[in-house]
mmCIF file with all atom_site columns, C-alpha atoms in Angstrom:
data_model
loop_
_atom_site.group_PDB
_atom_site.id
_atom_site.type_symbol
_atom_site.label_atom_id
_atom_site.label_alt_id
_atom_site.label_comp_id
_atom_site.label_asym_id
_atom_site.label_entity_id
_atom_site.label_seq_id
_atom_site.pdbx_PDB_ins_code
_atom_site.Cartn_x
_atom_site.Cartn_y
_atom_site.Cartn_z
_atom_site.occupancy
_atom_site.B_iso_or_equiv
_atom_site.pdbx_formal_charge
_atom_site.auth_seq_id
_atom_site.auth_comp_id
_atom_site.auth_asym_id
_atom_site.auth_atom_id
_atom_site.pdbx_PDB_model_num
ATOM 1   C CA . MET A 1 1   ? -33.824 -67.559 -66.379 1.00 0.00 ? 1   MET A CA 1
ATOM 2   C CA . LEU A 1 2   ? -30.999 -70.450 -65.540 1.00 0.00 ? 2   LEU A CA 1
ATOM 3   C CA . CYS A 1 3   ? -32.688 -70.132 -61.666 1.00 0.00 ? 3   CYS A CA 1
ATOM 4   C CA . ASN A 1 4   ? -35.685 -70.508 -63.080 1.00 0.00 ? 4   ASN A CA 1
ATOM 5   C CA . ASN A 1 5   ? -35.115 -73.988 -65.681 1.00 0.00 ? 5   ASN A CA 1
ATOM 6   C CA . LYS A 1 6   ? -32.844 -75.413 -62.120 1.00 0.00 ? 6   LYS A CA 1
ATOM 7   C CA . LYS A 1 7   ? -36.586 -74.642 -60.878 1.00 0.00 ? 7   LYS A CA 1
ATOM 8   C CA . GLU A 1 8   ? -38.934 -75.905 -62.849 1.00 0.00 ? 8   GLU A CA 1
ATOM 9   C CA . MET A 1 9   ? -36.479 -78.991 -62.806 1.00 0.00 ? 9   MET A CA 1
ATOM 10  C CA . SER A 1 10  ? -36.331 -80.151 -59.180 1.00 0.00 ? 10  SER A CA 1
ATOM 11  C CA . ILE A 1 11  ? -40.778 -79.337 -59.301 1.00 0.00 ? 11  ILE A CA 1
ATOM 12  C CA . LYS A 1 12  ? -40.947 -81.934 -62.040 1.00 0.00 ? 12  LYS A CA 1
ATOM 13  C CA . ASN A 1 13  ? -38.645 -84.701 -60.273 1.00 0.00 ? 13  ASN A CA 1
ATOM 14  C CA . SER A 1 14  ? -40.961 -83.816 -56.680 1.00 0.00 ? 14  SER A CA 1
ATOM 15  C CA . GLY A 1 15  ? -43.572 -84.005 -58.990 1.00 0.00 ? 15  GLY A CA 1
ATOM 16  C CA . ALA A 1 16  ? -42.889 -87.430 -60.328 1.00 0.00 ? 16  ALA A CA 1
ATOM 17  C CA . ALA A 1 17  ? -41.927 -88.627 -56.779 1.00 0.00 ? 17  ALA A CA 1
ATOM 18  C CA . ALA A 1 18  ? -45.150 -87.406 -55.431 1.00 0.00 ? 18  ALA A CA 1
ATOM 19  C CA . ALA A 1 19  ? -47.274 -89.204 -58.709 1.00 0.00 ? 19  ALA A CA 1
ATOM 20  C CA . THR A 1 20  ? -45.353 -92.661 -57.656 1.00 0.00 ? 20  THR A CA 1
ATOM 21  C CA . ALA A 1 21  ? -46.041 -92.332 -54.216 1.00 0.00 ? 21  ALA A CA 1
ATOM 22  C CA . VAL A 1 22  ? -49.632 -93.150 -52.240 1.00 0.00 ? 22  VAL A CA 1
ATOM 23  C CA . ASN A 1 23  ? -52.324 -90.309 -52.335 1.00 0.00 ? 23  ASN A CA 1
ATOM 24  C CA . THR A 1 24  ? -52.919 -89.217 -48.909 1.00 0.00 ? 24  THR A CA 1
ATOM 25  C CA . ASN A 1 25  ? -56.072 -86.737 -50.216 1.00 0.00 ? 25  ASN A CA 1
ATOM 26  C CA . GLY A 1 26  ? -57.931 -89.514 -51.913 1.00 0.00 ? 26  GLY A CA 1
ATOM 27  C CA . LYS A 1 27  ? -57.025 -88.422 -55.201 1.00 0.00 ? 27  LYS A CA 1
ATOM 28  C CA . LEU A 1 28  ? -55.569 -90.251 -58.435 1.00 0.00 ? 28  LEU A CA 1
ATOM 29  C CA . PRO A 1 29  ? -52.277 -89.856 -58.377 1.00 0.00 ? 29  PRO A CA 1
ATOM 30  C CA . MET A 1 30  ? -52.490 -88.567 -62.025 1.00 0.00 ? 30  MET A CA 1
ATOM 31  C CA . GLU A 1 31  ? -55.010 -85.880 -61.406 1.00 0.00 ? 31  GLU A CA 1
ATOM 32  C CA . GLU A 1 32  ? -52.602 -84.768 -58.411 1.00 0.00 ? 32  GLU A CA 1
ATOM 33  C CA . ASN A 1 33  ? -49.396 -84.288 -60.709 1.00 0.00 ? 33  ASN A CA 1
ATOM 34  C CA . GLU A 1 34  ? -51.956 -82.482 -62.703 1.00 0.00 ? 34  GLU A CA 1
ATOM 35  C CA . GLU A 1 35  ? -53.141 -80.131 -60.403 1.00 0.00 ? 35  GLU A CA 1
ATOM 36  C CA . GLU A 1 36  ? -49.363 -79.689 -58.929 1.00 0.00 ? 36  GLU A CA 1
ATOM 37  C CA . ALA A 1 37  ? -48.164 -78.892 -62.754 1.00 0.00 ? 37  ALA A CA 1
ATOM 38  C CA . GLU A 1 38  ? -50.568 -76.297 -62.997 1.00 0.00 ? 38  GLU A CA 1
ATOM 39  C CA . ILE A 1 39  ? -50.056 -74.968 -59.769 1.00 0.00 ? 39  ILE A CA 1
ATOM 40  C CA . TRP A 1 40  ? -45.639 -74.905 -60.608 1.00 0.00 ? 40  TRP A CA 1
ATOM 41  C CA . LYS A 1 41  ? -46.791 -73.781 -64.326 1.00 0.00 ? 41  LYS A CA 1
ATOM 42  C CA . VAL A 1 42  ? -48.639 -70.609 -62.519 1.00 0.00 ? 42  VAL A CA 1
ATOM 43  C CA . ALA A 1 43  ? -45.943 -69.554 -59.819 1.00 0.00 ? 43  ALA A CA 1
ATOM 44  C CA . VAL A 1 44  ? -43.217 -70.266 -62.819 1.00 0.00 ? 44  VAL A CA 1
ATOM 45  C CA . SER A 1 45  ? -45.407 -67.459 -65.068 1.00 0.00 ? 45  SER A CA 1
ATOM 46  C CA . ARG A 1 46  ? -45.986 -65.449 -62.736 1.00 0.00 ? 46  ARG A CA 1
ATOM 47  C CA . PHE A 1 47  ? -42.726 -65.213 -61.037 1.00 0.00 ? 47  PHE A CA 1
ATOM 48  C CA . GLN A 1 48  ? -40.827 -64.548 -65.006 1.00 0.00 ? 48  GLN A CA 1
ATOM 49  C CA . ALA A 1 49  ? -43.524 -62.054 -64.560 1.00 0.00 ? 49  ALA A CA 1
ATOM 50  C CA . ARG A 1 50  ? -42.577 -60.335 -62.023 1.00 0.00 ? 50  ARG A CA 1
ATOM 51  C CA . GLU A 1 51  ? -38.898 -60.465 -63.281 1.00 0.00 ? 51  GLU A CA 1
ATOM 52  C CA . GLU A 1 52  ? -40.139 -58.761 -66.922 1.00 0.00 ? 52  GLU A CA 1
ATOM 53  C CA . GLU A 1 53  ? -41.378 -55.802 -64.585 1.00 0.00 ? 53  GLU A CA 1
ATOM 54  C CA . ILE A 1 54  ? -38.531 -55.146 -62.821 1.00 0.00 ? 54  ILE A CA 1
ATOM 55  C CA . GLU A 1 55  ? -36.342 -55.481 -65.363 1.00 0.00 ? 55  GLU A CA 1
ATOM 56  C CA . ARG A 1 56  ? -39.156 -53.050 -67.661 1.00 0.00 ? 56  ARG A CA 1
ATOM 57  C CA . LYS A 1 57  ? -38.720 -50.875 -64.226 1.00 0.00 ? 57  LYS A CA 1
ATOM 58  C CA . LYS A 1 58  ? -34.956 -51.089 -64.226 1.00 0.00 ? 58  LYS A CA 1
ATOM 59  C CA . MET A 1 59  ? -34.753 -49.892 -68.053 1.00 0.00 ? 59  MET A CA 1
ATOM 60  C CA . THR A 1 60  ? -37.354 -46.753 -67.223 1.00 0.00 ? 60  THR A CA 1
ATOM 61  C CA . VAL A 1 61  ? -35.236 -45.639 -64.456 1.00 0.00 ? 61  VAL A CA 1
ATOM 62  C CA . LYS A 1 62  ? -31.739 -45.983 -66.506 1.00 0.00 ? 62  LYS A CA 1
ATOM 63  C CA . GLU A 1 63  ? -33.474 -44.120 -68.989 1.00 0.00 ? 63  GLU A CA 1
ATOM 64  C CA . LYS A 1 64  ? -34.824 -41.142 -67.006 1.00 0.00 ? 64  LYS A CA 1
ATOM 65  C CA . VAL A 1 65  ? -31.079 -41.178 -65.568 1.00 0.00 ? 65  VAL A CA 1
ATOM 66  C CA . GLN A 1 66  ? -29.399 -40.993 -68.655 1.00 0.00 ? 66  GLN A CA 1
ATOM 67  C CA . GLN A 1 67  ? -31.987 -38.627 -69.707 1.00 0.00 ? 67  GLN A CA 1
ATOM 68  C CA . ARG A 1 68  ? -31.363 -36.768 -66.486 1.00 0.00 ? 68  ARG A CA 1
ATOM 69  C CA . LEU A 1 69  ? -27.531 -36.556 -67.237 1.00 0.00 ? 69  LEU A CA 1
ATOM 70  C CA . GLY A 1 70  ? -28.155 -35.516 -70.566 1.00 0.00 ? 70  GLY A CA 1
ATOM 71  C CA . PHE A 1 71  ? -30.077 -32.933 -69.454 1.00 0.00 ? 71  PHE A CA 1
ATOM 72  C CA . ALA A 1 72  ? -27.145 -31.860 -66.997 1.00 0.00 ? 72  ALA A CA 1
ATOM 73  C CA . GLU A 1 73  ? -23.959 -32.081 -69.303 1.00 0.00 ? 73  GLU A CA 1
ATOM 74  C CA . GLU A 1 74  ? -26.017 -29.816 -71.928 1.00 0.00 ? 74  GLU A CA 1
ATOM 75  C CA . ALA A 1 75  ? -26.570 -27.125 -68.351 1.00 0.00 ? 75  ALA A CA 1
ATOM 76  C CA . THR A 1 76  ? -22.481 -27.152 -67.735 1.00 0.00 ? 76  THR A CA 1
ATOM 77  C CA . ARG A 1 77  ? -21.399 -26.879 -71.234 1.00 0.00 ? 77  ARG A CA 1
ATOM 78  C CA . CYS A 1 78  ? -23.948 -24.077 -71.118 1.00 0.00 ? 78  CYS A CA 1
ATOM 79  C CA . LEU A 1 79  ? -22.568 -22.068 -67.919 1.00 0.00 ? 79  LEU A CA 1
ATOM 80  C CA . THR A 1 80  ? -19.441 -23.102 -68.881 1.00 0.00 ? 80  THR A CA 1
ATOM 81  C CA . GLN A 1 81  ? -19.949 -21.348 -72.403 1.00 0.00 ? 81  GLN A CA 1
ATOM 82  C CA . THR A 1 82  ? -21.858 -18.502 -70.434 1.00 0.00 ? 82  THR A CA 1
ATOM 83  C CA . LEU A 1 83  ? -18.696 -18.237 -67.914 1.00 0.00 ? 83  LEU A CA 1
ATOM 84  C CA . GLU A 1 84  ? -16.255 -17.842 -70.935 1.00 0.00 ? 84  GLU A CA 1
ATOM 85  C CA . GLU A 1 85  ? -18.340 -15.176 -72.115 1.00 0.00 ? 85  GLU A CA 1
ATOM 86  C CA . LEU A 1 86  ? -18.438 -13.676 -68.757 1.00 0.00 ? 86  LEU A CA 1
ATOM 87  C CA . GLU A 1 87  ? -14.570 -13.517 -68.806 1.00 0.00 ? 87  GLU A CA 1
ATOM 88  C CA . ILE A 1 88  ? -14.072 -11.967 -71.780 1.00 0.00 ? 88  ILE A CA 1
ATOM 89  C CA . MET A 1 89  ? -16.319 -9.286  -71.746 1.00 0.00 ? 89  MET A CA 1
ATOM 90  C CA . GLY A 1 90  ? -15.164 -8.525  -67.904 1.00 0.00 ? 90  GLY A CA 1
ATOM 91  C CA . ASP A 1 91  ? -11.636 -8.453  -68.528 1.00 0.00 ? 91  ASP A CA 1
ATOM 92  C CA . PRO A 1 92  ? -10.373 -6.640  -72.130 1.00 0.00 ? 92  PRO A CA 1
ATOM 93  C CA . MET A 1 93  ? -6.853  -7.911  -71.181 1.00 0.00 ? 93  MET A CA 1
ATOM 94  C CA . ARG A 1 94  ? -7.508  -11.318 -70.620 1.00 0.00 ? 94  ARG A CA 1
ATOM 95  C CA . LYS A 1 95  ? -5.123  -12.924 -73.679 1.00 0.00 ? 95  LYS A CA 1
ATOM 96  C CA . GLU A 1 96  ? -2.013  -10.831 -71.869 1.00 0.00 ? 96  GLU A CA 1
ATOM 97  C CA . VAL A 1 97  ? -3.021  -11.569 -68.449 1.00 0.00 ? 97  VAL A CA 1
ATOM 98  C CA . GLY A 1 98  ? -3.325  -15.177 -68.984 1.00 0.00 ? 98  GLY A CA 1
ATOM 99  C CA . MET A 1 99  ? 0.224   -15.185 -70.593 1.00 0.00 ? 99  MET A CA 1
ATOM 100 C CA . VAL A 1 100 ? 1.569   -13.570 -67.895 1.00 0.00 ? 100 VAL A CA 1
ATOM 101 C CA . ARG A 1 101 ? 0.219   -16.049 -65.834 1.00 0.00 ? 101 ARG A CA 1
ATOM 102 C CA . LYS A 1 102 ? 1.465   -19.108 -67.407 1.00 0.00 ? 102 LYS A CA 1
ATOM 103 C CA . LYS A 1 103 ? 5.168   -17.436 -67.441 1.00 0.00 ? 103 LYS A CA 1
ATOM 104 C CA . ILE A 1 104 ? 4.780   -17.042 -63.804 1.00 0.00 ? 104 ILE A CA 1
ATOM 105 C CA . ASP A 1 105 ? 3.202   -20.470 -63.776 1.00 0.00 ? 105 ASP A CA 1
ATOM 106 C CA . MET A 1 106 ? 6.857   -21.922 -65.689 1.00 0.00 ? 106 MET A CA 1
ATOM 107 C CA . ALA A 1 107 ? 8.809   -19.506 -63.428 1.00 0.00 ? 107 ALA A CA 1
ATOM 108 C CA . ASN A 1 108 ? 7.506   -20.970 -60.509 1.00 0.00 ? 108 ASN A CA 1
ATOM 109 C CA . ARG A 1 109 ? 7.647   -24.662 -61.562 1.00 0.00 ? 109 ARG A CA 1
ATOM 110 C CA . ASP A 1 110 ? 11.991  -23.503 -62.670 1.00 0.00 ? 110 ASP A CA 1
ATOM 111 C CA . ILE A 1 111 ? 11.960  -21.755 -58.967 1.00 0.00 ? 111 ILE A CA 1
ATOM 112 C CA . LYS A 1 112 ? 10.995  -25.183 -57.303 1.00 0.00 ? 112 LYS A CA 1
ATOM 113 C CA . SER A 1 113 ? 13.388  -27.382 -59.293 1.00 0.00 ? 113 SER A CA 1
ATOM 114 C CA . LEU A 1 114 ? 16.302  -25.247 -58.439 1.00 0.00 ? 114 LEU A CA 1
ATOM 115 C CA . ALA A 1 115 ? 15.072  -24.828 -54.994 1.00 0.00 ? 115 ALA A CA 1
ATOM 116 C CA . GLN A 1 116 ? 15.240  -28.449 -54.689 1.00 0.00 ? 116 GLN A CA 1
ATOM 117 C CA . SER A 1 117 ? 18.412  -28.692 -56.531 1.00 0.00 ? 117 SER A CA 1
ATOM 118 C CA . CYS A 1 118 ? 19.955  -25.461 -54.375 1.00 0.00 ? 118 CYS A CA 1
ATOM 119 C CA . GLN A 1 119 ? 18.941  -27.815 -51.213 1.00 0.00 ? 119 GLN A CA 1
ATOM 120 C CA . LYS A 1 120 ? 20.656  -31.145 -52.532 1.00 0.00 ? 120 LYS A CA 1
ATOM 121 C CA . LYS A 1 121 ? 23.355  -28.616 -53.000 1.00 0.00 ? 121 LYS A CA 1
ATOM 122 C CA . GLU A 1 122 ? 23.797  -27.409 -49.587 1.00 0.00 ? 122 GLU A CA 1
ATOM 123 C CA . LYS A 1 123 ? 22.983  -30.813 -48.159 1.00 0.00 ? 123 LYS A CA 1
ATOM 124 C CA . GLU A 1 124 ? 25.944  -32.290 -49.905 1.00 0.00 ? 124 GLU A CA 1
ATOM 125 C CA . TYR A 1 125 ? 27.716  -29.203 -49.121 1.00 0.00 ? 125 TYR A CA 1
ATOM 126 C CA . LYS A 1 126 ? 27.990  -28.935 -45.260 1.00 0.00 ? 126 LYS A CA 1
ATOM 127 C CA . GLU A 1 127 ? 28.062  -33.348 -44.962 1.00 0.00 ? 127 GLU A CA 1
ATOM 128 C CA . THR A 1 128 ? 31.555  -32.452 -47.022 1.00 0.00 ? 128 THR A CA 1
ATOM 129 C CA . LEU A 1 129 ? 32.336  -29.739 -44.822 1.00 0.00 ? 129 LEU A CA 1
ATOM 130 C CA . GLU A 1 130 ? 31.564  -31.753 -42.055 1.00 0.00 ? 130 GLU A CA 1
ATOM 131 C CA . ALA A 1 131 ? 33.720  -34.490 -43.076 1.00 0.00 ? 131 ALA A CA 1
ATOM 132 C CA . PHE A 1 132 ? 36.357  -31.747 -44.310 1.00 0.00 ? 132 PHE A CA 1
ATOM 133 C CA . ASN A 1 133 ? 36.446  -30.359 -40.762 1.00 0.00 ? 133 ASN A CA 1
ATOM 134 C CA . GLU A 1 134 ? 36.554  -33.758 -39.358 1.00 0.00 ? 134 GLU A CA 1
ATOM 135 C CA . LYS A 1 135 ? 39.776  -34.587 -40.950 1.00 0.00 ? 135 LYS A CA 1
ATOM 136 C CA . ASN A 1 136 ? 41.170  -31.535 -40.178 1.00 0.00 ? 136 ASN A CA 1
ATOM 137 C CA . LYS A 1 137 ? 40.749  -31.837 -37.031 1.00 0.00 ? 137 LYS A CA 1
ATOM 138 C CA . GLU A 1 138 ? 42.379  -35.876 -37.150 1.00 0.00 ? 138 GLU A CA 1
ATOM 139 C CA . LYS A 1 139 ? 44.961  -33.958 -39.087 1.00 0.00 ? 139 LYS A CA 1
ATOM 140 C CA . THR A 1 140 ? 46.103  -31.474 -36.651 1.00 0.00 ? 140 THR A CA 1
ATOM 141 C CA . HIS A 1 141 ? 45.684  -34.328 -33.687 1.00 0.00 ? 141 HIS A CA 1
ATOM 142 C CA . LEU A 1 142 ? 48.497  -36.033 -35.953 1.00 0.00 ? 142 LEU A CA 1
ATOM 143 C CA . VAL A 1 143 ? 50.373  -33.381 -36.430 1.00 0.00 ? 143 VAL A CA 1
ATOM 144 C CA . SER A 1 144 ? 50.641  -32.513 -32.284 1.00 0.00 ? 144 SER A CA 1
ATOM 145 C CA . MET A 1 145 ? 51.157  -36.094 -31.931 1.00 0.00 ? 145 MET A CA 1
ATOM 146 C CA . LEU A 1 146 ? 54.142  -36.500 -34.837 1.00 0.00 ? 146 LEU A CA 1
ATOM 147 C CA . MET A 1 147 ? 55.240  -32.953 -33.042 1.00 0.00 ? 147 MET A CA 1
ATOM 148 C CA . GLU A 1 148 ? 55.297  -34.671 -29.148 1.00 0.00 ? 148 GLU A CA 1
ATOM 149 C CA . LEU A 1 149 ? 56.594  -37.630 -30.635 1.00 0.00 ? 149 LEU A CA 1
ATOM 150 C CA . LEU A 1 150 ? 59.914  -35.733 -32.443 1.00 0.00 ? 150 LEU A CA 1
ATOM 151 C CA . ALA A 1 151 ? 60.552  -33.560 -29.814 1.00 0.00 ? 151 ALA A CA 1
ATOM 152 C CA . GLU A 1 152 ? 61.334  -36.503 -27.521 1.00 0.00 ? 152 GLU A CA 1
ATOM 153 C CA . SER A 1 153 ? 63.449  -38.652 -30.346 1.00 0.00 ? 153 SER A CA 1
ATOM 154 C CA . GLU A 1 154 ? 65.188  -34.834 -30.321 1.00 0.00 ? 154 GLU A CA 1
ATOM 155 C CA . ARG A 1 155 ? 65.140  -35.111 -26.478 1.00 0.00 ? 155 ARG A CA 1
ATOM 156 C CA . VAL A 1 156 ? 66.098  -38.916 -26.202 1.00 0.00 ? 156 VAL A CA 1
ATOM 157 C CA . ARG A 1 157 ? 68.786  -38.314 -29.590 1.00 0.00 ? 157 ARG A CA 1
ATOM 158 C CA . MET A 1 158 ? 70.318  -34.904 -27.269 1.00 0.00 ? 158 MET A CA 1
ATOM 159 C CA . LYS A 1 159 ? 71.018  -37.300 -23.986 1.00 0.00 ? 159 LYS A CA 1
ATOM 160 C CA . LYS A 1 160 ? 72.381  -40.253 -26.277 1.00 0.00 ? 160 LYS A CA 1
ATOM 161 C CA . LEU A 1 161 ? 74.991  -37.392 -27.619 1.00 0.00 ? 161 LEU A CA 1
ATOM 162 C CA . GLU A 1 162 ? 75.268  -35.740 -24.926 1.00 0.00 ? 162 GLU A CA 1
ATOM 163 C CA . GLU A 1 163 ? 76.256  -39.452 -22.844 1.00 0.00 ? 163 GLU A CA 1
ATOM 164 C CA . ILE A 1 164 ? 78.680  -40.727 -26.010 1.00 0.00 ? 164 ILE A CA 1
ATOM 165 C CA . ASN A 1 165 ? 80.147  -37.227 -25.534 1.00 0.00 ? 165 ASN A CA 1
ATOM 166 C CA . LYS A 1 166 ? 80.519  -37.912 -22.245 1.00 0.00 ? 166 LYS A CA 1
ATOM 167 C CA . THR A 1 167 ? 82.241  -40.844 -22.957 1.00 0.00 ? 167 THR A CA 1
ATOM 168 C CA . VAL A 1 168 ? 84.165  -39.675 -26.005 1.00 0.00 ? 168 VAL A CA 1
ATOM 169 C CA . GLY A 1 169 ? 85.382  -36.990 -23.056 1.00 0.00 ? 169 GLY A CA 1
ATOM 170 C CA . ALA A 1 170 ? 86.506  -39.650 -20.718 1.00 0.00 ? 170 ALA A CA 1
ATOM 171 C CA . LEU A 1 171 ? 88.138  -41.658 -22.729 1.00 0.00 ? 171 LEU A CA 1
ATOM 172 C CA . GLN A 1 172 ? 90.596  -38.799 -24.205 1.00 0.00 ? 172 GLN A CA 1
#
């Protein structure tokens, strides 16, 4: 409707400008203005009628869709109820089976979480074992270096001790 009002205003403004201009058809400006106004009124009313018709058709289609959705929902409810009745008739132990299935599902969830926890712990264990082995290798290397240093130190001490012994033996 807002667009229609804007069009009408621009049409009226252009019509007013045409009325003040010199008439090229040989008609009086006033007659031409009335004819244009009448033409525009007819065009606007036709446009509004078309808009209203489109809106009515839109509402009709919307109502049909809503009606069909209602039918589909009702059919779905009936089918669900029928399916439940068939399941009850087909398996008299259905409740017990359902309970066992629920317990199995719960056990599966627990197993899944425990498996994830176990995988985390295994990963941590492997990382810790790797760090332990690395530190153990480092320790072994350091111990062997210490043993070499001690052996070298002992050898040097023995050599000095022999030199001192020879010096003391020579002084006597």
